[in-house]
mmCIF file of C-alpha atoms and ligand atoms in Angstrom:
data_model
loop_
_atom_site.group_PDB
_atom_site.id
_atom_site.type_symbol
_atom_site.label_atom_id
_atom_site.label_comp_id
_atom_site.label_asym_id
_atom_site.label_seq_id
_atom_site.Cartn_x
_atom_site.Cartn_y
_atom_site.Cartn_z
ATOM 1 C CA MET C 284 -102.715 -25.205 15.384
ATOM 2 C CA ASP C 285 -101.967 -25.987 18.995
ATOM 3 C CA LYS C 286 -99.713 -22.531 20.591
ATOM 4 C CA THR C 287 -98.280 -25.083 22.837
ATOM 5 C CA LEU C 288 -96.630 -27.107 20.077
ATOM 6 C CA LYS C 289 -95.905 -24.653 17.818
ATOM 7 C CA PRO C 290 -94.906 -21.059 17.471
ATOM 8 C CA ILE C 291 -97.855 -19.907 16.436
ATOM 9 C CA ILE C 292 -97.980 -16.055 15.205
ATOM 10 C CA GLU C 293 -100.562 -13.862 17.047
ATOM 11 C CA LYS C 294 -98.499 -10.327 16.480
ATOM 12 C CA VAL C 295 -96.419 -8.792 13.805
ATOM 13 C CA HIS C 296 -95.080 -5.303 14.624
ATOM 14 C CA ALA C 297 -92.540 -2.995 13.221
ATOM 15 C CA ARG C 298 -90.700 0.421 14.265
ATOM 16 C CA GLU C 299 -88.157 2.649 12.644
ATOM 17 C CA ILE C 300 -84.870 2.322 14.513
ATOM 18 C CA LEU C 301 -81.458 3.796 13.639
ATOM 19 C CA ASP C 302 -78.822 1.697 12.024
ATOM 20 C CA SER C 303 -74.628 2.091 12.929
ATOM 21 C CA ARG C 304 -74.628 5.102 10.211
ATOM 22 C CA GLY C 305 -77.564 7.232 12.023
ATOM 23 C CA PHE C 306 -79.832 6.783 8.772
ATOM 24 C CA PRO C 307 -83.323 4.790 9.534
ATOM 25 C CA THR C 308 -83.651 0.905 8.846
ATOM 26 C CA VAL C 309 -86.679 -1.323 9.840
ATOM 27 C CA GLU C 310 -86.864 -3.452 12.806
ATOM 28 C CA VAL C 311 -89.734 -6.172 13.144
ATOM 29 C CA GLU C 312 -91.051 -7.739 16.282
ATOM 30 C CA ILE C 313 -93.018 -10.827 16.281
ATOM 31 C CA THR C 314 -95.075 -12.531 19.055
ATOM 32 C CA ALA C 315 -95.905 -16.185 18.016
ATOM 33 C CA SER C 316 -97.663 -18.644 21.054
ATOM 34 C CA GLY C 317 -96.615 -16.076 23.814
ATOM 35 C CA HIS C 318 -92.688 -15.465 22.635
ATOM 36 C CA LYS C 319 -91.463 -12.337 21.548
ATOM 37 C CA SER C 320 -88.400 -11.802 19.189
ATOM 38 C CA ILE C 321 -86.482 -8.822 17.936
ATOM 39 C CA SER C 322 -85.009 -8.634 14.262
ATOM 40 C CA ALA C 323 -83.004 -5.544 12.854
ATOM 41 C CA VAL C 324 -82.265 -5.159 9.115
ATOM 42 C CA PRO C 325 -78.994 -4.162 7.740
ATOM 43 C CA SER C 326 -78.156 -1.639 4.895
ATOM 44 C CA GLY C 327 -75.382 -1.658 2.611
ATOM 45 C CA ALA C 328 -73.330 1.341 0.779
ATOM 46 C CA SER C 329 -71.181 -0.191 -2.035
ATOM 47 C CA THR C 330 -74.640 -2.072 -2.836
ATOM 48 C CA GLY C 331 -74.566 -4.466 -5.765
ATOM 49 C CA GLU C 332 -76.597 -3.613 -9.161
ATOM 50 C CA PHE C 333 -78.323 -7.195 -8.531
ATOM 51 C CA GLU C 334 -79.505 -7.046 -5.066
ATOM 52 C CA ALA C 335 -83.323 -7.091 -3.650
ATOM 53 C CA LEU C 336 -84.818 -3.965 -3.317
ATOM 54 C CA GLU C 337 -84.516 -1.612 -0.596
ATOM 55 C CA LEU C 338 -87.433 0.483 0.130
ATOM 56 C CA ARG C 339 -86.709 4.021 0.967
ATOM 57 C CA ASP C 340 -89.365 6.358 1.602
ATOM 58 C CA GLY C 341 -88.058 9.065 -0.654
ATOM 59 C CA ASP C 342 -89.653 11.935 1.447
ATOM 60 C CA THR C 343 -86.829 14.629 1.483
ATOM 61 C CA LYS C 344 -88.561 15.946 4.517
ATOM 62 C CA ARG C 345 -87.553 13.081 6.529
ATOM 63 C CA PHE C 346 -84.211 12.008 6.930
ATOM 64 C CA HIS C 347 -83.400 13.015 3.810
ATOM 65 C CA GLY C 348 -85.052 10.654 1.959
ATOM 66 C CA LYS C 349 -84.034 7.883 3.494
ATOM 67 C CA GLY C 350 -87.097 7.190 6.061
ATOM 68 C CA VAL C 351 -88.232 3.499 5.916
ATOM 69 C CA LEU C 352 -91.974 4.048 7.243
ATOM 70 C CA LYS C 353 -93.096 2.599 3.686
ATOM 71 C CA ALA C 354 -91.134 -0.830 4.946
ATOM 72 C CA VAL C 355 -93.116 -0.330 8.318
ATOM 73 C CA ASP C 356 -96.002 0.280 7.157
ATOM 74 C CA HIS C 357 -95.759 -3.226 4.394
ATOM 75 C CA VAL C 358 -94.830 -5.576 7.260
ATOM 76 C CA LEU C 359 -98.006 -3.989 9.629
ATOM 77 C CA ASN C 360 -100.325 -3.998 7.156
ATOM 78 C CA ASN C 361 -99.347 -5.899 4.257
ATOM 79 C CA PHE C 362 -97.621 -8.929 5.229
ATOM 80 C CA GLY C 363 -98.468 -8.979 9.031
ATOM 81 C CA PRO C 364 -102.550 -9.310 8.527
ATOM 82 C CA ALA C 365 -101.287 -12.983 6.413
ATOM 83 C CA LEU C 366 -99.198 -13.976 8.680
ATOM 84 C CA ILE C 367 -101.306 -14.242 11.826
ATOM 85 C CA GLY C 368 -101.906 -18.313 12.920
ATOM 86 C CA LYS C 369 -99.132 -19.247 10.776
ATOM 87 C CA ASP C 370 -96.395 -21.715 12.452
ATOM 88 C CA ALA C 371 -93.269 -19.631 12.523
ATOM 89 C CA SER C 372 -90.829 -22.937 12.490
ATOM 90 C CA ASN C 373 -92.569 -22.948 8.757
ATOM 91 C CA GLN C 374 -89.594 -21.092 7.703
ATOM 92 C CA LYS C 375 -90.270 -21.941 3.661
ATOM 93 C CA GLU C 376 -93.838 -21.636 4.600
ATOM 94 C CA ILE C 377 -93.526 -17.779 5.778
ATOM 95 C CA ASP C 378 -90.834 -17.475 3.086
ATOM 96 C CA ASP C 379 -92.769 -18.032 0.093
ATOM 97 C CA LEU C 380 -96.039 -16.599 1.334
ATOM 98 C CA LEU C 381 -93.568 -13.295 2.025
ATOM 99 C CA ILE C 382 -92.089 -13.684 -1.643
ATOM 100 C CA ASN C 383 -95.871 -14.358 -3.067
ATOM 101 C CA ILE C 384 -97.656 -11.480 -1.206
ATOM 102 C CA ASP C 385 -94.486 -9.030 -2.759
ATOM 103 C CA GLY C 386 -95.516 -10.595 -5.870
ATOM 104 C CA SER C 387 -91.883 -9.159 -7.768
ATOM 105 C CA SER C 388 -88.379 -10.940 -8.911
ATOM 106 C CA ASN C 389 -86.441 -8.435 -6.773
ATOM 107 C CA LYS C 390 -88.974 -7.410 -3.692
ATOM 108 C CA SER C 391 -89.369 -4.182 -4.922
ATOM 109 C CA THR C 392 -93.137 -3.837 -4.290
ATOM 110 C CA PHE C 393 -92.889 -3.970 -0.629
ATOM 111 C CA GLY C 394 -89.029 -4.097 0.038
ATOM 112 C CA ALA C 395 -86.154 -6.282 0.566
ATOM 113 C CA ASN C 396 -86.112 -4.478 4.406
ATOM 114 C CA ALA C 397 -89.719 -5.474 4.808
ATOM 115 C CA SER C 398 -89.748 -9.391 4.142
ATOM 116 C CA LEU C 399 -85.953 -10.096 5.777
ATOM 117 C CA GLY C 400 -87.017 -8.717 9.380
ATOM 118 C CA ILE C 401 -90.220 -11.023 9.133
ATOM 119 C CA SER C 402 -88.075 -13.670 7.848
ATOM 120 C CA MET C 403 -85.257 -13.237 10.658
ATOM 121 C CA ALA C 404 -87.972 -12.349 13.389
ATOM 122 C CA CYS C 405 -89.705 -15.902 12.888
ATOM 123 C CA SER C 406 -86.547 -17.979 13.145
ATOM 124 C CA VAL C 407 -85.820 -16.131 16.209
ATOM 125 C CA VAL C 408 -89.303 -16.740 17.729
ATOM 126 C CA SER C 409 -89.078 -20.163 17.052
ATOM 127 C CA ALA C 410 -85.683 -20.985 18.602
ATOM 128 C CA THR C 411 -86.905 -19.088 21.519
ATOM 129 C CA PHE C 412 -90.147 -21.267 21.619
ATOM 130 C CA TYR C 413 -88.027 -24.568 21.717
ATOM 131 C CA ASN C 414 -85.636 -22.888 24.439
ATOM 132 C CA LYS C 415 -82.880 -23.695 21.336
ATOM 133 C CA SER C 416 -79.727 -21.227 20.636
ATOM 134 C CA LEU C 417 -80.336 -19.724 17.197
ATOM 135 C CA TYR C 418 -77.631 -21.960 15.710
ATOM 136 C CA HIS C 419 -78.782 -24.768 17.119
ATOM 137 C CA TYR C 420 -82.516 -24.221 16.380
ATOM 138 C CA LEU C 421 -81.369 -23.644 12.643
ATOM 139 C CA ASN C 422 -79.520 -26.684 12.203
ATOM 140 C CA PRO C 423 -78.461 -29.202 15.535
ATOM 141 C CA ASN C 424 -75.540 -30.661 13.890
ATOM 142 C CA SER C 425 -73.889 -27.465 13.509
ATOM 143 C CA ASN C 426 -70.164 -27.737 15.117
ATOM 144 C CA VAL C 427 -67.620 -25.692 13.800
ATOM 145 C CA MET C 428 -66.974 -21.972 14.477
ATOM 146 C CA PRO C 429 -66.064 -19.315 11.326
ATOM 147 C CA VAL C 430 -62.552 -17.975 10.995
ATOM 148 C CA PRO C 431 -63.842 -13.962 11.385
ATOM 149 C CA MET C 432 -62.488 -11.811 8.673
ATOM 150 C CA ILE C 433 -61.804 -8.683 10.447
ATOM 151 C CA ASN C 434 -61.505 -5.606 8.373
ATOM 152 C CA VAL C 435 -58.890 -3.134 10.279
ATOM 153 C CA LEU C 436 -58.407 -0.908 7.263
ATOM 154 C CA ASN C 437 -61.186 0.825 5.825
ATOM 155 C CA GLY C 438 -61.147 2.540 2.143
ATOM 156 C CA GLY C 439 -63.782 2.762 -0.589
ATOM 157 C CA MET C 440 -67.155 4.067 0.094
ATOM 158 C CA HIS C 441 -66.730 2.713 3.412
ATOM 159 C CA ALA C 442 -64.464 6.053 4.421
ATOM 160 C CA ASP C 443 -64.073 9.504 3.037
ATOM 161 C CA GLN C 444 -60.389 8.873 2.842
ATOM 162 C CA GLY C 445 -58.056 5.595 2.635
ATOM 163 C CA SER C 446 -56.937 3.321 -0.021
ATOM 164 C CA ASP C 447 -58.882 2.356 -2.954
ATOM 165 C CA LEU C 448 -59.792 -0.725 -1.430
ATOM 166 C CA GLN C 449 -62.351 -1.036 0.058
ATOM 167 C CA GLU C 450 -61.482 -3.646 3.191
ATOM 168 C CA ILE C 451 -58.219 -4.921 4.129
ATOM 169 C CA MET C 452 -58.620 -7.663 6.747
ATOM 170 C CA LEU C 453 -56.485 -9.999 9.009
ATOM 171 C CA PHE C 454 -57.096 -13.531 8.381
ATOM 172 C CA PRO C 455 -56.048 -15.100 11.326
ATOM 173 C CA HIS C 456 -55.855 -18.784 10.416
ATOM 174 C CA GLY C 457 -53.119 -19.752 13.026
ATOM 175 C CA ALA C 458 -55.755 -19.233 15.525
ATOM 176 C CA LYS C 459 -55.346 -22.275 17.887
ATOM 177 C CA ASN C 460 -60.170 -21.104 18.149
ATOM 178 C CA PHE C 461 -62.396 -18.175 17.559
ATOM 179 C CA LYS C 462 -61.635 -16.817 20.867
ATOM 180 C CA HIS C 463 -57.602 -16.818 20.432
ATOM 181 C CA SER C 464 -58.423 -15.428 16.575
ATOM 182 C CA LEU C 465 -60.161 -12.400 18.258
ATOM 183 C CA GLN C 466 -57.369 -11.659 20.960
ATOM 184 C CA MET C 467 -55.121 -11.705 18.000
ATOM 185 C CA GLY C 468 -57.014 -9.267 15.919
ATOM 186 C CA SER C 469 -57.888 -6.865 18.756
ATOM 187 C CA GLU C 470 -53.190 -7.202 19.327
ATOM 188 C CA VAL C 471 -52.903 -5.986 16.217
ATOM 189 C CA PHE C 472 -55.771 -3.658 15.643
ATOM 190 C CA HIS C 473 -54.062 -1.779 18.477
ATOM 191 C CA CYS C 474 -50.504 -2.271 16.961
ATOM 192 C CA LEU C 475 -51.803 -0.662 13.864
ATOM 193 C CA LYS C 476 -53.618 2.608 15.619
ATOM 194 C CA LYS C 477 -50.228 2.617 17.336
ATOM 195 C CA GLU C 478 -48.169 3.224 14.069
ATOM 196 C CA LEU C 479 -50.863 5.039 12.479
ATOM 197 C CA LYS C 480 -50.149 7.719 15.350
ATOM 198 C CA LYS C 481 -46.030 7.717 15.321
ATOM 199 C CA GLN C 482 -46.571 8.409 11.198
ATOM 200 C CA GLY C 483 -48.851 10.939 12.022
ATOM 201 C CA LEU C 484 -51.845 9.106 9.976
ATOM 202 C CA GLY C 485 -55.094 9.362 11.402
ATOM 203 C CA THR C 486 -56.706 7.024 13.817
ATOM 204 C CA THR C 487 -60.374 7.618 13.262
ATOM 205 C CA VAL C 488 -62.182 4.507 11.969
ATOM 206 C CA GLY C 489 -64.836 4.086 8.586
ATOM 207 C CA ASP C 490 -67.854 2.706 8.574
ATOM 208 C CA GLU C 491 -67.176 -0.836 9.585
ATOM 209 C CA GLY C 492 -64.272 -0.210 12.603
ATOM 210 C CA GLY C 493 -60.967 -0.140 10.712
ATOM 211 C CA PHE C 494 -59.093 2.440 10.441
ATOM 212 C CA ALA C 495 -59.222 4.638 7.524
ATOM 213 C CA PRO C 496 -55.761 6.783 7.219
ATOM 214 C CA ALA C 497 -55.076 9.295 4.142
ATOM 215 C CA LEU C 498 -52.517 6.725 2.867
ATOM 216 C CA LYS C 499 -49.576 7.052 -0.598
ATOM 217 C CA SER C 500 -50.743 3.930 -2.043
ATOM 218 C CA ASN C 501 -52.372 0.742 -1.530
ATOM 219 C CA ASP C 502 -49.430 -0.881 -1.270
ATOM 220 C CA HIS C 503 -48.664 1.045 1.707
ATOM 221 C CA ALA C 504 -51.886 0.091 3.604
ATOM 222 C CA ILE C 505 -50.578 -3.039 2.766
ATOM 223 C CA GLU C 506 -47.593 -2.688 4.224
ATOM 224 C CA LEU C 507 -48.820 -0.699 7.508
ATOM 225 C CA LEU C 508 -50.520 -3.910 8.523
ATOM 226 C CA LEU C 509 -48.159 -6.402 7.545
ATOM 227 C CA ASN C 510 -45.536 -4.112 9.804
ATOM 228 C CA SER C 511 -48.538 -4.514 12.780
ATOM 229 C CA ILE C 512 -48.919 -7.745 12.594
ATOM 230 C CA GLU C 513 -44.872 -8.175 13.222
ATOM 231 C CA LYS C 514 -44.995 -5.757 16.080
ATOM 232 C CA ALA C 515 -48.105 -7.845 17.865
ATOM 233 C CA GLY C 516 -45.446 -10.491 17.602
ATOM 234 C CA PHE C 517 -47.033 -12.791 14.956
ATOM 235 C CA ASN C 518 -45.718 -14.588 11.969
ATOM 236 C CA ILE C 519 -47.220 -13.055 8.535
ATOM 237 C CA GLY C 520 -48.432 -16.131 6.300
ATOM 238 C CA ASN C 521 -48.758 -18.838 9.500
ATOM 239 C CA ASP C 522 -50.542 -16.792 12.210
ATOM 240 C CA ILE C 523 -52.378 -13.971 9.713
ATOM 241 C CA SER C 524 -52.623 -13.952 6.366
ATOM 242 C CA LEU C 525 -54.653 -10.757 4.740
ATOM 243 C CA ALA C 526 -57.967 -10.681 2.584
ATOM 244 C CA LEU C 527 -58.930 -8.039 0.513
ATOM 245 C CA ASP C 528 -62.183 -6.734 -0.739
ATOM 246 C CA VAL C 529 -61.989 -4.854 -3.721
ATOM 247 C CA ALA C 530 -64.966 -3.852 -4.166
ATOM 248 C CA ALA C 531 -64.053 -2.877 -7.865
ATOM 249 C CA SER C 532 -68.080 -2.224 -9.370
ATOM 250 C CA SER C 533 -67.259 0.596 -7.379
ATOM 251 C CA PHE C 534 -64.345 2.689 -9.037
ATOM 252 C CA TYR C 535 -65.074 0.840 -12.580
ATOM 253 C CA LYS C 536 -66.057 3.433 -14.762
ATOM 254 C CA ASN C 537 -66.307 3.544 -18.747
ATOM 255 C CA HIS C 538 -64.858 -0.019 -18.639
ATOM 256 C CA LYS C 539 -61.989 0.733 -16.386
ATOM 257 C CA TYR C 540 -60.992 0.661 -13.164
ATOM 258 C CA HIS C 541 -59.998 3.740 -11.849
ATOM 259 C CA LEU C 542 -57.528 3.334 -8.559
ATOM 260 C CA LYS C 543 -57.823 7.071 -7.595
ATOM 261 C CA VAL C 544 -54.773 6.169 -4.430
ATOM 262 C CA ASP C 545 -52.416 4.658 -6.876
ATOM 263 C CA GLY C 546 -53.677 7.087 -9.842
ATOM 264 C CA SER C 547 -54.044 4.622 -12.009
ATOM 265 C CA VAL C 548 -56.199 3.214 -14.314
ATOM 266 C CA LEU C 549 -56.393 0.033 -15.708
ATOM 267 C CA ASP C 550 -58.713 -2.389 -18.271
ATOM 268 C CA THR C 551 -59.435 -6.437 -16.618
ATOM 269 C CA ASP C 552 -56.009 -7.695 -17.675
ATOM 270 C CA GLY C 553 -54.346 -4.582 -15.907
ATOM 271 C CA MET C 554 -56.572 -5.612 -12.673
ATOM 272 C CA ILE C 555 -56.125 -9.246 -12.761
ATOM 273 C CA GLY C 556 -52.299 -8.397 -13.410
ATOM 274 C CA PHE C 557 -52.235 -6.211 -10.262
ATOM 275 C CA TYR C 558 -53.660 -8.996 -8.147
ATOM 276 C CA GLU C 559 -51.312 -11.167 -9.433
ATOM 277 C CA ASP C 560 -48.557 -8.740 -8.431
ATOM 278 C CA LEU C 561 -50.141 -8.451 -4.945
ATOM 279 C CA ILE C 562 -50.128 -12.067 -4.240
ATOM 280 C CA LYS C 563 -46.586 -12.394 -4.829
ATOM 281 C CA LYS C 564 -45.659 -9.643 -2.700
ATOM 282 C CA TYR C 565 -48.077 -10.153 -0.005
ATOM 283 C CA PRO C 566 -49.700 -12.865 2.011
ATOM 284 C CA ILE C 567 -53.363 -12.338 0.449
ATOM 285 C CA VAL C 568 -55.284 -15.634 0.724
ATOM 286 C CA SER C 569 -58.821 -13.978 -0.845
ATOM 287 C CA ILE C 570 -59.666 -11.175 -3.126
ATOM 288 C CA GLU C 571 -63.712 -10.382 -2.918
ATOM 289 C CA ASP C 572 -64.711 -8.356 -5.720
ATOM 290 C CA GLY C 573 -61.467 -7.724 -7.291
ATOM 291 C CA LEU C 574 -63.705 -7.072 -10.588
ATOM 292 C CA ASP C 575 -67.271 -5.162 -11.723
ATOM 293 C CA GLU C 576 -70.168 -7.141 -11.265
ATOM 294 C CA ASN C 577 -70.950 -7.210 -14.824
ATOM 295 C CA ASP C 578 -67.688 -8.925 -16.209
ATOM 296 C CA TRP C 579 -68.550 -12.307 -16.345
ATOM 297 C CA GLU C 580 -65.456 -13.101 -18.609
ATOM 298 C CA GLY C 581 -63.362 -11.043 -16.766
ATOM 299 C CA TRP C 582 -63.964 -12.864 -13.713
ATOM 300 C CA ALA C 583 -63.236 -16.237 -15.276
ATOM 301 C CA ASN C 584 -59.989 -14.829 -16.518
ATOM 302 C CA MET C 585 -59.256 -13.855 -12.782
ATOM 303 C CA ASN C 586 -60.119 -17.175 -11.515
ATOM 304 C CA LYS C 587 -58.289 -19.306 -13.815
ATOM 305 C CA VAL C 588 -55.528 -17.414 -13.059
ATOM 306 C CA LEU C 589 -55.635 -16.776 -9.109
ATOM 307 C CA GLY C 590 -58.374 -19.762 -8.333
ATOM 308 C CA SER C 591 -56.286 -22.178 -7.741
ATOM 309 C CA LYS C 592 -53.919 -19.835 -5.466
ATOM 310 C CA ILE C 593 -56.858 -17.681 -3.178
ATOM 311 C CA GLN C 594 -60.109 -17.762 -2.345
ATOM 312 C CA ILE C 595 -62.293 -15.803 -5.332
ATOM 313 C CA VAL C 596 -65.211 -14.671 -3.577
ATOM 314 C CA GLY C 597 -68.050 -12.870 -5.644
ATOM 315 C CA ASP C 598 -70.382 -10.343 -3.230
ATOM 316 C CA ASP C 599 -71.633 -7.862 -5.754
ATOM 317 C CA LEU C 600 -71.173 -10.695 -8.507
ATOM 318 C CA PHE C 601 -73.646 -12.979 -7.033
ATOM 319 C CA VAL C 602 -75.581 -10.952 -4.886
ATOM 320 C CA THR C 603 -76.652 -14.663 -2.510
ATOM 321 C CA ASN C 604 -78.781 -15.028 -5.571
ATOM 322 C CA VAL C 605 -79.482 -18.407 -6.599
ATOM 323 C CA LYS C 606 -79.397 -17.299 -10.233
ATOM 324 C CA ARG C 607 -76.169 -15.688 -10.102
ATOM 325 C CA LEU C 608 -74.219 -18.141 -8.478
ATOM 326 C CA SER C 609 -75.826 -20.833 -10.943
ATOM 327 C CA LYS C 610 -74.089 -18.481 -13.792
ATOM 328 C CA GLY C 611 -71.013 -18.003 -11.876
ATOM 329 C CA ARG C 612 -70.802 -21.886 -11.299
ATOM 330 C CA LYS C 613 -71.170 -22.698 -15.064
ATOM 331 C CA GLU C 614 -68.653 -20.041 -16.000
ATOM 332 C CA LYS C 615 -66.361 -20.758 -13.245
ATOM 333 C CA ALA C 616 -66.715 -17.244 -12.423
ATOM 334 C CA ALA C 617 -65.320 -17.540 -8.500
ATOM 335 C CA ASN C 618 -64.871 -20.102 -5.862
ATOM 336 C CA SER C 619 -66.368 -18.880 -2.788
ATOM 337 C CA ILE C 620 -69.597 -16.764 -1.876
ATOM 338 C CA LEU C 621 -70.074 -13.692 0.122
ATOM 339 C CA VAL C 622 -73.788 -14.411 1.738
ATOM 340 C CA LYS C 623 -75.862 -11.080 3.006
ATOM 341 C CA PRO C 624 -79.211 -12.016 3.592
ATOM 342 C CA LYS C 625 -80.293 -8.538 3.068
ATOM 343 C CA GLN C 626 -78.933 -8.708 -0.627
ATOM 344 C CA ILE C 627 -81.783 -11.107 -1.166
ATOM 345 C CA GLY C 628 -84.924 -10.461 1.510
ATOM 346 C CA THR C 629 -85.558 -13.939 3.135
ATOM 347 C CA LEU C 630 -83.797 -16.704 5.180
ATOM 348 C CA THR C 631 -84.852 -19.330 3.151
ATOM 349 C CA GLU C 632 -83.270 -18.217 -0.144
ATOM 350 C CA THR C 633 -79.954 -17.531 1.536
ATOM 351 C CA LEU C 634 -79.610 -21.110 2.906
ATOM 352 C CA GLU C 635 -80.841 -22.147 -1.089
ATOM 353 C CA VAL C 636 -77.800 -20.412 -2.167
ATOM 354 C CA ILE C 637 -75.775 -21.574 0.761
ATOM 355 C CA SER C 638 -76.729 -25.071 -0.192
ATOM 356 C CA MET C 639 -75.958 -24.605 -3.920
ATOM 357 C CA ALA C 640 -72.507 -22.570 -3.238
ATOM 358 C CA LYS C 641 -71.258 -25.702 -1.182
ATOM 359 C CA LYS C 642 -72.778 -28.431 -3.457
ATOM 360 C CA ALA C 643 -70.326 -26.567 -6.074
ATOM 361 C CA ASN C 644 -67.661 -26.761 -3.685
ATOM 362 C CA PHE C 645 -67.645 -22.741 -3.184
ATOM 363 C CA SER C 646 -66.322 -21.941 0.654
ATOM 364 C CA THR C 647 -69.396 -19.760 1.801
ATOM 365 C CA ILE C 648 -68.514 -16.081 3.933
ATOM 366 C CA ILE C 649 -71.484 -15.089 5.942
ATOM 367 C CA SER C 650 -71.398 -10.901 6.257
ATOM 368 C CA HIS C 651 -72.723 -7.883 7.551
ATOM 369 C CA ARG C 652 -73.547 -5.088 6.073
ATOM 370 C CA SER C 653 -71.829 -1.164 6.433
ATOM 371 C CA GLY C 654 -74.765 -0.614 8.101
ATOM 372 C CA ASP C 655 -75.917 -2.483 10.674
ATOM 373 C CA THR C 656 -77.223 -2.619 13.686
ATOM 374 C CA GLU C 657 -76.739 -4.234 17.514
ATOM 375 C CA ASP C 658 -78.319 -7.592 15.603
ATOM 376 C CA THR C 659 -76.586 -10.372 15.933
ATOM 377 C CA PHE C 660 -78.194 -12.465 13.485
ATOM 378 C CA ILE C 661 -75.637 -13.588 10.955
ATOM 379 C CA ALA C 662 -73.142 -14.989 14.096
ATOM 380 C CA ASP C 663 -75.657 -17.886 14.796
ATOM 381 C CA LEU C 664 -76.142 -17.788 10.951
ATOM 382 C CA ALA C 665 -72.226 -18.526 10.450
ATOM 383 C CA VAL C 666 -72.136 -21.301 12.756
ATOM 384 C CA ALA C 667 -75.602 -22.859 11.676
ATOM 385 C CA THR C 668 -74.327 -23.231 8.003
ATOM 386 C CA MET C 669 -71.117 -24.094 8.805
ATOM 387 C CA SER C 670 -69.580 -21.507 7.029
ATOM 388 C CA SER C 671 -65.760 -21.244 6.800
ATOM 389 C CA GLN C 672 -65.817 -17.577 7.434
ATOM 390 C CA ILE C 673 -67.294 -14.497 8.811
ATOM 391 C CA LYS C 674 -66.922 -10.935 7.906
ATOM 392 C CA THR C 675 -68.494 -8.715 10.511
ATOM 393 C CA GLY C 676 -65.713 -5.482 10.540
ATOM 394 C CA SER C 677 -62.914 -4.422 12.617
ATOM 395 C CA LEU C 678 -62.430 -4.896 16.336
ATOM 396 C CA ALA C 679 -64.055 -1.110 17.168
ATOM 397 C CA ARG C 680 -67.899 -0.165 17.072
ATOM 398 C CA SER C 681 -70.425 -1.746 18.936
ATOM 399 C CA GLU C 682 -72.435 -2.840 16.082
ATOM 400 C CA ARG C 683 -69.586 -5.330 14.986
ATOM 401 C CA VAL C 684 -68.406 -6.198 17.897
ATOM 402 C CA ALA C 685 -71.636 -7.384 19.269
ATOM 403 C CA LYS C 686 -71.275 -10.162 16.339
ATOM 404 C CA TYR C 687 -68.093 -11.346 17.624
ATOM 405 C CA ASN C 688 -69.035 -11.437 21.179
ATOM 406 C CA ARG C 689 -72.354 -13.645 20.362
ATOM 407 C CA LEU C 690 -69.364 -15.899 18.914
ATOM 408 C CA LEU C 691 -67.133 -16.382 21.697
ATOM 409 C CA ARG C 692 -70.675 -17.273 23.789
ATOM 410 C CA VAL C 693 -71.334 -19.754 20.927
ATOM 411 C CA GLU C 694 -67.824 -21.392 21.136
ATOM 412 C CA GLU C 695 -68.350 -21.688 24.802
ATOM 413 C CA GLU C 696 -71.741 -23.756 24.334
ATOM 414 C CA LEU C 697 -69.774 -25.779 21.523
HETATM 415 P P1 PGA E 866 -71.933 -3.144 1.912
HETATM 416 O O1 PGA E 866 -70.715 -3.612 1.571
HETATM 417 O O2 PGA E 866 -72.877 -3.369 2.857
HETATM 418 O O3 PGA E 866 -71.385 -1.422 1.834
HETATM 419 O O4 PGA E 866 -72.434 -3.531 0.864
HETATM 420 C C1 PGA E 866 -69.585 -4.616 2.452
HETATM 421 C C2 PGA E 866 -68.767 -5.418 1.326
HETATM 422 O O5 PGA E 866 -69.000 -5.001 0.342
HETATM 423 O O6 PGA E 866 -68.788 -6.622 1.893
HETATM 424 ZN ZN1 ZN E 867 -67.872 -6.856 -0.471
#
C-alpha cells in the first residue's frame, strides 16, 4: 500500500507506565507512514464482573503483583507483528484482527489493556496522518459538546472514607457552554472546600479528584454540596442539578445492599424506595448503577418507577458490551449507558455499543476510569460520538483536568 496515501503501520511499541494511583498500566506507541502516536490505557477499581479482562502479571515481586509486562509483551510479540503493513485507519480491520488473535470472548488471552492501547493508538495516528483533530477524524459531522458530570464528592471504593455513594456529581445543565460549565463547577468545588474546612471536615481528595470527607450520612454529603452550590451563587435545579454513581455492586452482599454510612441494610425494593425519597428531596437528575450488576429484575423495576423522571445509567450493568446492552434494552432495564472503552477493549466495539444505544434512545455518557492517565482520548470520543455527557472526575488532579482542558480547546475549534 502507498505510504503517502494511508497511515501504514511501520512499528508497534509498548511500555509499562504509571497511572494516577501509581499502579502500572500499558502505553502503546504506533508509527504509521512516519507519524507517531501514543495512547495510555486507564484502569478501574469498582470494575464490573463482566468487563473484558485486564491482564496483570500477578508477580508479587513487582508492583505487588500489578505489573503489566505480560500485556506489554503481547503488544510487542503477539499483536505487533500482525499489524505491520496494515492501514491504521481501517479501524474495523485492525480491531477484528486484535479480537481474532486474542481468540477469547473477553480478551482474556492477551488482555483488554493490550488490545485497547493498540486500538486507540491506531485512531490517534490516523488522525495525525490526515492532519485532523481526533474528534473530527472520528466524525467530521461532530458539532456538540457534552455536559460534564463533575464528581466533587468521592466515596465508596474511590476513597478511604466518605459516603456510600461512590460519586456525587454536579450536573451543570444551565451553563451557557462547556467553558462556562467548568467555571461553574470550579466555583462550586472551591465553595465546597471552604465549607468542609469550616465544618472541620477533611479536604483531601479521592481517586477522581473529589473531596472525600468522613460524613454522618449520605444525606449529609448531598446537603453539603447543595449548600455550596448556593454559596457559589447558583440556582439549584436551574443552573446545577446533581447526578449520582452509586456503584451498588460494590456493597451488595447476600442479596442485600449494605449502606455503611447510613447504617442500613436494604433489599432491592428498599433501594428503589431510597432513590424515590432522594429524588423527591433533592434535584437529582441521574442515577448510575443504582442496583447490583446481576439484579436485572430490580433494574427493570427501578427503571419503571424512576425512568420517566431521571436518567437511569448502566455502567457495571452493561460494561460497554452489546450483548448486555441488548438484554437491557429488551428488559427495559435503563435509559442510559456509561461508556468505557476499557470495559470492552477496542474502539470498534465501543462505537458499536454507542450506535446500539442511540438506536434504543438511550443517552450515552463517555467515561474515564478511577485509575487514569494524562491521555485525553475520551474527550475527543465524547465529541465525536455526540454523547450528551462526559464523566471525567473533579476539577482537581491533572489526569481529570486534562480531559476537561482538551474539551475547552475542542469547543474553541467547533
Ligand atoms: P471505576 O469507576 O473506573 O473504578 O470502575 C468509575 C465508575 O464506576 O464509573
Ligand atoms: Zn460507575
